Short mmCIF file of C-alpha atoms in Angstrom, two decimals:
data_model
loop_
_atom_site.label_atom_id
_atom_site.label_comp_id
_atom_site.label_asym_id
_atom_site.label_seq_id
_atom_site.Cartn_x
_atom_site.Cartn_y
_atom_site.Cartn_z
CA MET A 1 63.92 173.01 20.52
CA ALA A 2 60.96 170.87 21.61
CA SER A 3 57.64 171.65 19.99
CA GLU A 4 54.83 172.97 22.16
CA LYS A 5 52.24 170.51 23.38
CA PRO A 6 48.73 171.09 21.99
CA VAL A 7 46.45 172.40 24.73
CA GLY A 8 42.68 172.10 24.83
CA VAL A 9 42.27 170.95 21.25
CA ALA A 10 40.91 167.38 21.52
CA ASP A 11 37.18 166.67 21.73
CA ILE A 12 37.66 163.43 23.62
CA GLY A 13 40.52 161.26 24.86
CA VAL A 14 41.18 157.53 25.04
CA THR A 15 43.78 156.04 27.37
CA GLY A 16 44.60 152.35 27.06
CA LEU A 17 45.39 151.50 23.46
CA ALA A 18 45.12 147.74 23.22
CA VAL A 19 42.91 146.56 20.37
CA MET A 20 39.59 147.69 21.89
CA GLY A 21 40.93 151.08 22.95
CA SER A 22 42.68 151.68 19.64
CA ASN A 23 39.59 150.77 17.66
CA LEU A 24 37.38 153.01 19.79
CA ALA A 25 39.80 155.91 19.30
CA ARG A 26 39.81 155.28 15.55
CA ASN A 27 36.00 155.19 15.53
CA PHE A 28 35.86 158.64 17.15
CA ALA A 29 38.46 159.95 14.68
CA ARG A 30 36.56 158.55 11.70
CA HIS A 31 33.53 160.52 12.85
CA GLY A 32 35.44 163.78 12.74
CA TYR A 33 36.44 164.15 16.38
CA LYS A 34 39.90 165.23 17.45
CA VAL A 35 41.02 162.36 19.68
CA ALA A 36 43.67 162.59 22.38
CA VAL A 37 45.41 159.22 22.73
CA HIS A 38 47.59 157.89 25.52
CA ASN A 39 49.01 154.57 26.65
CA ARG A 40 51.29 153.55 29.48
CA SER A 41 53.74 152.43 26.79
CA PHE A 42 54.21 155.38 24.41
CA ALA A 43 55.24 152.97 21.64
CA LYS A 44 51.61 151.85 21.31
CA THR A 45 50.49 155.45 21.00
CA GLU A 46 53.06 156.10 18.29
CA ARG A 47 52.08 152.93 16.45
CA LEU A 48 48.41 153.89 16.44
CA VAL A 49 49.16 157.30 14.96
CA ALA A 50 51.62 155.89 12.42
CA GLU A 51 49.37 153.07 11.21
CA HIS A 52 45.97 154.75 11.38
CA GLY A 53 46.66 158.46 11.10
CA ASP A 54 44.51 158.56 7.97
CA ASP A 55 41.42 157.80 10.10
CA GLY A 56 41.37 161.38 11.38
CA THR A 57 43.04 163.68 13.87
CA PHE A 58 44.91 162.13 16.77
CA VAL A 59 46.63 164.11 19.51
CA PRO A 60 49.26 161.83 21.07
CA SER A 61 50.65 162.33 24.57
CA GLU A 62 53.38 160.54 26.45
CA SER A 63 52.26 161.57 29.94
CA VAL A 64 48.88 161.63 31.68
CA GLU A 65 49.40 165.34 32.40
CA ASP A 66 49.87 166.17 28.70
CA PHE A 67 46.97 163.88 27.78
CA VAL A 68 44.58 165.74 30.10
CA ALA A 69 45.95 169.14 29.04
CA SER A 70 45.23 168.34 25.39
CA LEU A 71 41.49 167.92 26.07
CA SER A 72 38.96 170.71 25.62
CA ARG A 73 36.81 171.61 28.64
CA PRO A 74 34.83 170.05 30.16
CA ARG A 75 37.33 167.29 29.54
CA VAL A 76 36.22 163.75 28.62
CA ALA A 77 38.72 160.91 29.11
CA VAL A 78 37.77 157.33 28.23
CA ILE A 79 39.60 154.53 30.03
CA MET A 80 40.07 151.25 28.15
CA VAL A 81 42.20 149.13 30.47
CA LYS A 82 41.77 145.80 32.21
CA ALA A 83 39.11 145.86 34.91
CA GLY A 84 40.22 145.89 38.53
CA ALA A 85 43.20 147.50 40.20
CA GLY A 86 44.53 148.78 36.86
CA THR A 87 41.35 150.79 36.33
CA ASP A 88 41.58 152.29 39.83
CA ALA A 89 45.19 153.29 39.19
CA VAL A 90 44.36 155.10 35.94
CA ILE A 91 41.34 156.79 37.54
CA ASP A 92 43.55 158.07 40.34
CA GLN A 93 46.11 159.42 37.85
CA LEU A 94 43.45 161.23 35.84
CA ALA A 95 41.59 162.57 38.87
CA ALA A 96 44.81 164.08 40.23
CA VAL A 97 45.13 166.43 37.22
CA MET A 98 41.50 166.94 36.17
CA GLU A 99 39.21 169.72 37.37
CA PRO A 100 35.63 169.86 38.70
CA GLY A 101 33.16 169.26 35.90
CA ASP A 102 35.50 166.99 33.94
CA ILE A 103 34.32 163.50 32.97
CA ILE A 104 36.08 160.15 33.38
CA VAL A 105 34.55 157.25 31.46
CA ASP A 106 35.31 153.61 32.24
CA ALA A 107 34.36 151.71 29.10
CA GLY A 108 35.70 148.35 30.28
CA ASN A 109 33.82 145.39 31.75
CA ALA A 110 33.80 146.65 35.33
CA HIS A 111 31.68 145.08 38.06
CA PHE A 112 28.88 147.54 38.76
CA PRO A 113 29.52 147.77 42.56
CA ASP A 114 33.02 149.03 41.69
CA THR A 115 31.44 151.62 39.41
CA ILE A 116 29.11 152.78 42.19
CA ARG A 117 32.10 153.09 44.54
CA ARG A 118 34.17 155.01 42.00
CA GLU A 119 31.30 157.33 41.09
CA ASN A 120 30.76 158.21 44.75
CA ALA A 121 34.45 158.95 45.29
CA LEU A 122 34.83 161.11 42.19
CA ARG A 123 31.57 162.98 42.78
CA ALA A 124 33.03 164.10 46.10
CA LYS A 125 35.87 165.69 44.10
CA GLY A 126 33.48 167.43 41.70
CA LEU A 127 34.25 165.02 38.84
CA HIS A 128 31.74 163.06 36.79
CA PHE A 129 32.32 159.33 36.49
CA VAL A 130 30.58 157.34 33.78
CA GLY A 131 30.58 153.55 33.81
CA SER A 132 29.75 152.58 30.26
CA GLY A 133 29.14 149.14 28.81
CA VAL A 134 30.47 148.69 25.28
CA SER A 135 29.45 145.59 23.36
CA GLY A 136 30.45 144.38 19.94
CA GLY A 137 34.01 143.20 20.36
CA GLU A 138 36.92 144.56 18.38
CA GLU A 139 34.90 145.01 15.21
CA GLY A 140 32.07 146.77 17.01
CA ALA A 141 34.48 149.18 18.72
CA LEU A 142 35.73 150.23 15.28
CA LEU A 143 32.59 150.09 13.16
CA GLY A 144 29.86 150.85 15.69
CA PRO A 145 29.17 149.17 19.04
CA SER A 146 26.16 149.11 21.31
CA ILE A 147 26.95 151.54 24.13
CA MET A 148 25.37 151.56 27.60
CA PRO A 149 26.56 154.63 29.57
CA GLY A 150 25.53 155.36 33.15
CA GLY A 151 26.37 158.43 35.20
CA THR A 152 24.74 161.84 35.59
CA LYS A 153 22.45 163.40 33.00
CA GLU A 154 24.80 166.36 32.94
CA SER A 155 27.70 164.15 31.86
CA TYR A 156 25.52 162.56 29.18
CA ASP A 157 24.70 166.00 27.77
CA ARG A 158 28.41 166.40 27.01
CA LEU A 159 29.31 162.80 26.23
CA GLY A 160 26.11 161.34 24.80
CA PRO A 161 26.09 163.00 21.36
CA MET A 162 29.59 161.68 20.65
CA LEU A 163 28.74 158.16 21.83
CA GLU A 164 25.51 158.12 19.84
CA ASP A 165 27.45 159.30 16.79
CA ILE A 166 29.94 156.41 16.88
CA SER A 167 27.45 153.72 17.94
CA ALA A 168 25.78 151.22 15.64
CA LYS A 169 22.57 152.39 13.97
CA VAL A 170 19.39 150.41 13.30
CA ASP A 171 16.82 152.13 11.08
CA GLY A 172 18.78 155.32 11.73
CA VAL A 173 18.40 155.01 15.52
CA PRO A 174 21.64 155.01 17.58
CA CYS A 175 22.35 151.92 19.67
CA CYS A 176 23.22 154.12 22.63
CA THR A 177 21.20 155.84 25.34
CA HIS A 178 21.62 157.14 28.86
CA VAL A 179 20.90 154.06 31.01
CA GLY A 180 20.71 155.64 34.47
CA PRO A 181 22.79 156.90 37.41
CA ASP A 182 26.10 155.57 38.80
CA GLY A 183 26.37 151.79 38.17
CA ALA A 184 23.35 151.39 35.87
CA GLY A 185 25.34 151.25 32.65
CA HIS A 186 27.75 148.58 33.80
CA PHE A 187 24.89 146.65 35.40
CA VAL A 188 22.99 146.49 32.11
CA LYS A 189 26.18 145.43 30.30
CA MET A 190 26.64 142.66 32.90
CA VAL A 191 23.12 141.36 32.27
CA HIS A 192 23.72 141.64 28.52
CA ASN A 193 26.72 139.35 28.97
CA GLY A 194 24.67 136.96 31.11
CA ILE A 195 22.07 136.69 28.36
CA GLU A 196 24.97 136.17 25.94
CA TYR A 197 26.11 133.19 28.05
CA ALA A 198 22.62 131.67 27.88
CA ASP A 199 22.27 132.34 24.16
CA MET A 200 25.59 130.70 23.36
CA GLN A 201 24.86 127.66 25.53
CA LEU A 202 21.43 127.19 23.93
CA ILE A 203 22.97 127.35 20.46
CA ALA A 204 25.61 124.82 21.52
CA GLU A 205 22.92 122.49 22.85
CA ALA A 206 20.96 122.81 19.60
CA TYR A 207 24.12 121.91 17.68
CA ASP A 208 24.70 118.89 19.94
CA LEU A 209 21.11 117.72 19.55
CA LEU A 210 21.34 117.88 15.76
CA ARG A 211 24.65 116.04 15.79
CA GLN A 212 23.55 113.34 18.24
CA GLY A 213 20.05 112.93 16.85
CA LEU A 214 20.81 113.10 13.13
CA GLY A 215 24.44 111.99 13.03
CA ALA A 216 24.95 115.08 10.86
CA SER A 217 28.36 116.57 10.14
CA ALA A 218 29.40 119.97 11.42
CA ALA A 219 29.16 121.39 7.90
CA GLU A 220 25.63 120.02 7.47
CA ILE A 221 24.57 121.54 10.77
CA GLY A 222 26.20 124.81 9.70
CA GLU A 223 23.86 124.84 6.71
CA ILE A 224 20.90 124.33 9.04
CA PHE A 225 22.00 127.31 11.15
CA ALA A 226 22.48 129.40 8.02
CA GLU A 227 18.89 128.60 7.04
CA TRP A 228 17.64 129.45 10.53
CA ASN A 229 19.41 132.80 10.27
CA ARG A 230 17.02 133.75 7.47
CA GLY A 231 14.02 133.46 9.81
CA ASP A 232 12.91 134.42 13.32
CA LEU A 233 16.21 133.22 14.79
CA GLU A 234 18.23 135.73 12.77
CA SER A 235 21.00 137.03 15.01
CA PHE A 236 24.72 137.66 15.16
CA LEU A 237 25.36 134.51 17.20
CA ILE A 238 23.38 132.26 14.85
CA GLU A 239 25.24 133.81 11.91
CA ILE A 240 28.71 133.20 13.32
CA THR A 241 27.72 129.69 14.44
CA ALA A 242 26.97 128.79 10.83
CA GLU A 243 30.38 130.14 9.81
CA VAL A 244 32.26 128.33 12.60
CA LEU A 245 30.59 125.00 11.75
CA ALA A 246 31.43 125.41 8.06
CA HIS A 247 35.10 126.06 8.80
CA THR A 248 37.70 123.33 8.18
CA ASP A 249 40.93 123.01 10.15
CA ALA A 250 43.87 123.62 7.83
CA ASP A 251 46.23 121.21 9.62
CA THR A 252 43.99 118.15 9.85
CA GLY A 253 41.30 118.70 7.26
CA ASN A 254 38.73 117.98 9.97
CA ALA A 255 35.85 120.18 10.98
CA PHE A 256 37.29 123.05 12.99
CA VAL A 257 34.82 122.53 15.85
CA ASP A 258 36.10 118.95 16.25
CA VAL A 259 39.69 120.04 16.92
CA VAL A 260 38.74 122.62 19.56
CA MET A 261 39.00 121.36 23.16
CA ASP A 262 35.55 121.10 24.73
CA ARG A 263 36.34 123.43 27.63
CA ALA A 264 34.61 126.82 27.57
CA GLU A 265 36.28 129.56 29.58
CA GLN A 266 34.75 132.68 31.10
CA LYS A 267 35.93 136.09 32.28
CA GLY A 268 33.46 136.50 35.12
CA THR A 269 30.50 138.53 33.87
CA GLY A 270 28.28 135.44 33.78
CA ARG A 271 29.18 134.63 37.39
CA TRP A 272 28.47 138.22 38.41
CA THR A 273 25.06 138.05 36.75
CA VAL A 274 24.15 134.81 38.53
CA GLN A 275 25.41 136.07 41.88
CA ASN A 276 23.36 139.23 41.51
CA GLY A 277 20.31 137.25 40.45
CA LEU A 278 20.59 135.32 43.70
CA ASP A 279 20.99 138.54 45.68
CA LEU A 280 17.87 139.99 44.07
CA GLY A 281 15.91 136.74 44.26
CA VAL A 282 15.33 136.78 40.49
CA PRO A 283 15.23 133.28 38.88
CA ILE A 284 17.62 133.68 35.95
CA THR A 285 17.82 129.92 35.51
CA GLY A 286 18.89 129.90 31.86
CA ILE A 287 21.83 132.19 32.55
CA ALA A 288 22.77 130.19 35.65
CA GLU A 289 22.72 126.85 33.82
CA ALA A 290 24.80 128.29 30.99
CA THR A 291 27.36 129.56 33.48
CA PHE A 292 27.46 126.21 35.29
CA ALA A 293 27.75 124.40 31.94
CA ARG A 294 30.99 126.29 31.28
CA ALA A 295 32.19 125.35 34.76
CA LEU A 296 31.31 121.69 34.14
CA SER A 297 33.18 121.71 30.83
CA GLY A 298 36.30 122.77 32.73
CA SER A 299 35.84 120.22 35.52
CA VAL A 300 38.45 117.95 33.97
CA PRO A 301 39.22 115.61 36.95
CA GLN A 302 35.52 115.02 37.58
CA ARG A 303 34.78 114.37 33.92
CA GLU A 304 37.69 111.95 33.65
CA ALA A 305 36.54 110.12 36.77
CA ALA A 306 33.00 109.80 35.37
CA ARG A 307 33.90 108.79 31.82
CA GLY A 308 33.27 105.12 31.24
CA VAL A 309 32.14 104.58 34.85
CA LEU A 310 28.77 106.26 35.24
CA PRO A 311 26.09 104.20 33.46
CA ALA A 312 23.91 105.98 30.92
CA ASN A 313 21.00 103.55 30.63
CA ALA A 314 20.10 105.57 27.55
CA GLY A 315 18.45 104.52 24.34
CA THR A 316 19.86 104.57 20.84
CA TRP A 317 18.61 107.71 19.17
CA GLU A 318 16.90 107.00 15.87
CA VAL A 319 15.26 110.01 14.28
CA THR A 320 12.76 108.91 11.62
CA ASP A 321 11.54 112.37 10.58
CA ARG A 322 14.63 114.45 9.88
CA ALA A 323 12.82 117.64 8.85
CA GLY A 324 10.42 117.36 11.79
CA PHE A 325 13.28 116.91 14.25
CA ILE A 326 15.15 119.92 12.90
CA GLU A 327 12.00 122.02 13.22
CA ASP A 328 11.48 120.80 16.79
CA VAL A 329 15.03 121.85 17.72
CA ARG A 330 14.50 125.23 16.06
CA GLN A 331 11.30 125.88 17.99
CA ALA A 332 12.82 124.72 21.27
CA LEU A 333 15.82 126.99 20.67
CA TYR A 334 13.61 130.00 19.95
CA ALA A 335 11.44 129.42 23.03
CA SER A 336 14.47 128.93 25.30
CA LYS A 337 16.11 132.10 23.96
CA VAL A 338 12.98 134.10 24.74
CA VAL A 339 13.07 132.76 28.31
CA ALA A 340 16.69 133.88 28.71
CA TYR A 341 15.89 137.40 27.54
CA SER A 342 12.73 137.52 29.67
CA GLN A 343 14.70 136.54 32.76
CA GLY A 344 17.42 139.09 31.98
CA PHE A 345 14.90 141.92 31.66
CA ASP A 346 13.30 140.82 34.95
CA GLN A 347 16.71 141.16 36.56
CA ILE A 348 17.16 144.65 35.12
CA ALA A 349 13.73 145.68 36.45
CA ALA A 350 14.52 144.33 39.94
CA ALA A 351 17.91 146.05 40.15
CA SER A 352 16.49 149.28 38.78
CA ALA A 353 13.82 149.31 41.50
CA GLU A 354 16.31 148.45 44.24
CA ASN A 355 18.83 151.10 43.22
CA GLY A 356 16.46 153.83 42.01
CA TRP A 357 17.90 153.74 38.49
CA ASP A 358 14.62 154.06 36.54
CA ILE A 359 15.96 151.98 33.63
CA ASP A 360 13.80 151.94 30.49
CA ARG A 361 13.76 148.28 29.43
CA GLY A 362 12.39 149.15 26.01
CA ALA A 363 15.35 151.44 25.43
CA MET A 364 17.72 148.65 26.46
CA ALA A 365 16.16 146.29 23.91
CA ARG A 366 16.38 149.04 21.30
CA ILE A 367 20.10 149.71 21.79
CA TRP A 368 20.83 145.95 21.71
CA ARG A 369 19.39 145.62 18.20
CA GLY A 370 22.72 146.49 16.58
CA GLY A 371 26.42 146.47 17.34
CA CYS A 372 26.30 144.11 20.31
CA ILE A 373 26.93 140.37 20.53
CA ILE A 374 23.31 139.46 21.34
CA ARG A 375 21.79 141.55 18.54
CA ALA A 376 18.88 139.65 17.08
CA ARG A 377 15.77 140.17 14.99
CA PHE A 378 13.39 139.52 17.85
CA LEU A 379 14.81 142.43 19.85
CA ASN A 380 12.50 144.53 17.68
CA ARG A 381 9.61 142.57 19.18
CA ILE A 382 10.96 143.07 22.70
CA THR A 383 11.29 146.81 22.07
CA GLU A 384 7.69 146.93 20.86
CA ALA A 385 6.46 144.97 23.88
CA TYR A 386 7.97 147.41 26.37
CA GLU A 387 6.93 150.46 24.34
CA GLU A 388 3.35 149.20 24.42
CA ASN A 389 3.53 148.42 28.15
CA PRO A 390 6.55 149.93 29.98
CA ASP A 391 5.41 148.22 33.21
CA LEU A 392 5.18 144.76 31.64
CA GLN A 393 5.67 142.29 34.48
CA LEU A 394 6.78 139.35 32.32
CA LEU A 395 8.09 139.52 28.78
CA LEU A 396 6.78 136.00 28.13
CA ALA A 397 3.26 137.31 28.85
CA ALA A 398 3.40 139.91 26.04
CA PRO A 399 0.93 138.81 23.31
CA TYR A 400 3.56 138.22 20.59
CA PHE A 401 5.76 136.04 22.80
CA THR A 402 2.84 134.22 24.39
CA GLU A 403 1.82 133.10 20.93
CA ALA A 404 5.31 132.52 19.54
CA VAL A 405 6.52 130.48 22.51
CA GLY A 406 3.17 128.76 22.96
CA ASN A 407 3.29 127.48 19.39
CA GLY A 408 6.62 125.79 20.14
CA VAL A 409 5.87 124.28 23.55
CA ALA A 410 5.02 120.82 22.20
CA ALA A 411 8.28 120.72 20.21
CA TRP A 412 10.18 122.02 23.24
CA ARG A 413 8.83 119.20 25.40
CA ARG A 414 9.64 116.57 22.78
CA ILE A 415 13.23 117.77 22.47
CA VAL A 416 13.91 117.93 26.22
CA ALA A 417 12.29 114.51 26.76
CA GLN A 418 14.17 112.86 23.88
CA ALA A 419 17.46 114.37 25.05
CA ALA A 420 16.90 112.99 28.55
CA LEU A 421 15.94 109.54 27.27
CA ASN A 422 19.03 109.39 25.09
CA GLY A 423 21.54 110.76 27.61
CA VAL A 424 22.26 114.08 25.89
CA PRO A 425 22.71 116.95 28.38
CA THR A 426 20.55 119.99 27.68
CA PRO A 427 20.77 122.02 30.91
CA ALA A 428 19.75 125.35 29.38
CA PHE A 429 16.90 123.89 27.27
CA ALA A 430 15.57 121.88 30.21
CA SER A 431 15.87 124.62 32.83
CA SER A 432 14.19 127.11 30.50
CA LEU A 433 11.26 124.74 30.01
CA ALA A 434 11.07 124.14 33.77
CA TYR A 435 10.97 127.91 34.34
CA TYR A 436 8.21 128.27 31.75
CA ASP A 437 6.15 125.58 33.46
CA GLY A 438 6.90 127.01 36.88
CA VAL A 439 5.95 130.58 36.08
CA ARG A 440 2.68 129.53 34.40
CA ALA A 441 1.65 127.02 37.12
CA ASP A 442 -1.52 127.68 39.11
CA ARG A 443 0.09 126.24 42.24
CA LEU A 444 3.65 125.23 43.06
CA PRO A 445 5.01 122.71 45.60
CA ALA A 446 6.58 125.67 47.39
CA ALA A 447 3.67 125.30 49.80
CA LEU A 448 5.27 122.11 51.10
CA VAL A 449 8.69 123.76 51.32
CA GLN A 450 7.29 126.58 53.41
CA ALA A 451 5.45 124.11 55.65
CA GLN A 452 8.73 122.23 56.18
CA ARG A 453 10.48 125.50 57.06
CA ASP A 454 7.82 126.26 59.62
CA PHE A 455 8.19 122.76 61.10
CA PHE A 456 11.95 122.84 61.72
CA GLY A 457 12.58 126.56 62.05
CA ALA A 458 9.32 128.29 62.98
CA HIS A 459 9.66 130.38 59.82
CA THR A 460 5.86 130.91 59.63
CA TYR A 461 3.59 130.77 56.59
CA GLN A 462 0.60 132.48 55.07
CA ARG A 463 -2.75 130.87 54.32
CA VAL A 464 -4.78 130.89 51.11
CA ASP A 465 -8.09 131.43 52.91
CA ARG A 466 -7.41 134.43 55.17
CA PRO A 467 -4.82 137.17 55.67
CA GLY A 468 -2.06 137.08 58.25
CA THR A 469 1.14 135.23 59.14
CA PHE A 470 0.90 131.93 61.04
CA HIS A 471 2.94 129.29 62.86
CA THR A 472 1.92 125.76 63.85
CA LEU A 473 3.13 124.44 67.20
CA TRP A 474 4.67 121.31 65.69
CA SER A 475 6.38 120.20 68.92
CA GLY A 476 3.27 120.86 70.98
CA ASP A 477 -0.40 120.27 70.32
CA ARG A 478 -0.04 121.38 66.66
CA SER A 479 -2.47 124.19 67.13
CA GLU A 480 -2.01 127.29 64.99
CA GLU A 481 -0.97 130.74 66.19
CA GLN A 482 -1.31 133.96 64.28
CA GLN A 483 1.94 135.92 64.42
CA ASP A 484 0.76 139.38 63.42
#
């Protein structure tokens, strides 16, 4: 005789039990929650329970109907499947058997417009839909990630305490907060990933500069990064960079980084961030250059056609002050990283205003301090800056960052100039410096661009000496007309 299925006993459910989903389910169980678990292939569900049953209480189900039935009301089901059509399919299956007031959570890397669409559709059925960013990789999912949930405040009242419980903690503060309505959570996770792209590219450029300028080995540069990780640059990415550079390939005995093909792949969140930055008119140049750098690395036919053909006309790099050069790279890296974060927070502010999300940028910096991939010491400083001035127009203009970046500007210029003179590409370093100079400039050559636009397209312009919108009759007597 078949045993009865448990009904209404689980606090929360997770469907989709690949590594991330399994680890998230185990995290909930370790914190004392009864966790309903389900996977399209029941073998994965059985394996999770068999291998990790000691983590806590799991309630396995073979069907979606039994999975939903095992949840206590209002039900909370977390989806951990590949973004796209697969997510829509699982949402449809859950929505068909859930009831008004129940909550569906997509904790994958969904594109925020999809989240907005899904939230609208499920709201019409009386269901809550939460698009939640989860950062920290496999380890974070198990030990404590940074969590960025969107959705209604009502859904967060039910879901939030559990998410805060399993999230990473910094100084006892959970790395989780309610981000805002509908797509806000997935939007913030997208920008987080964009900043991650920039951060990784900047670190890679710093590594390349040290290797090209000093002729240092990967292991020696790893030691430099390890030293940097004890100072203002302390972060997860700097830490793992030191470890990667110290690693030796078992097969060849060479530095591991030297046997890895120099082609960086991407899953799309960087592209989404850049596309959205263009839509909003926000200059996220560091993120864009990092994304294009990955694209360039994969442009194999073009790189092969250029190799040995395009002249460099570059000098031979001879660094005479090793310690001074290392410090210059460190300061340039720090300044460029601040620019990337500043641009990312500008993008969050712009999207928040456009969509009515009311996102607290200080809270975003706070929940990124632990668990996530871009966690870094200076996120404490960013949190403080927005707590002191929630309406801060430019993170770079906050007193701490004005001083910190300003102290490194001379080093930043030296590094970008030397790289250019010696033929070493530094797209993220250089674009970040160009942004810094552009945003601080008293006057930009955009005046000429706008004059050109008026000449060929009658796009009008504004004057510095009086209000109004104007057009010059370029094809006529070149007199000026006021348009408003």
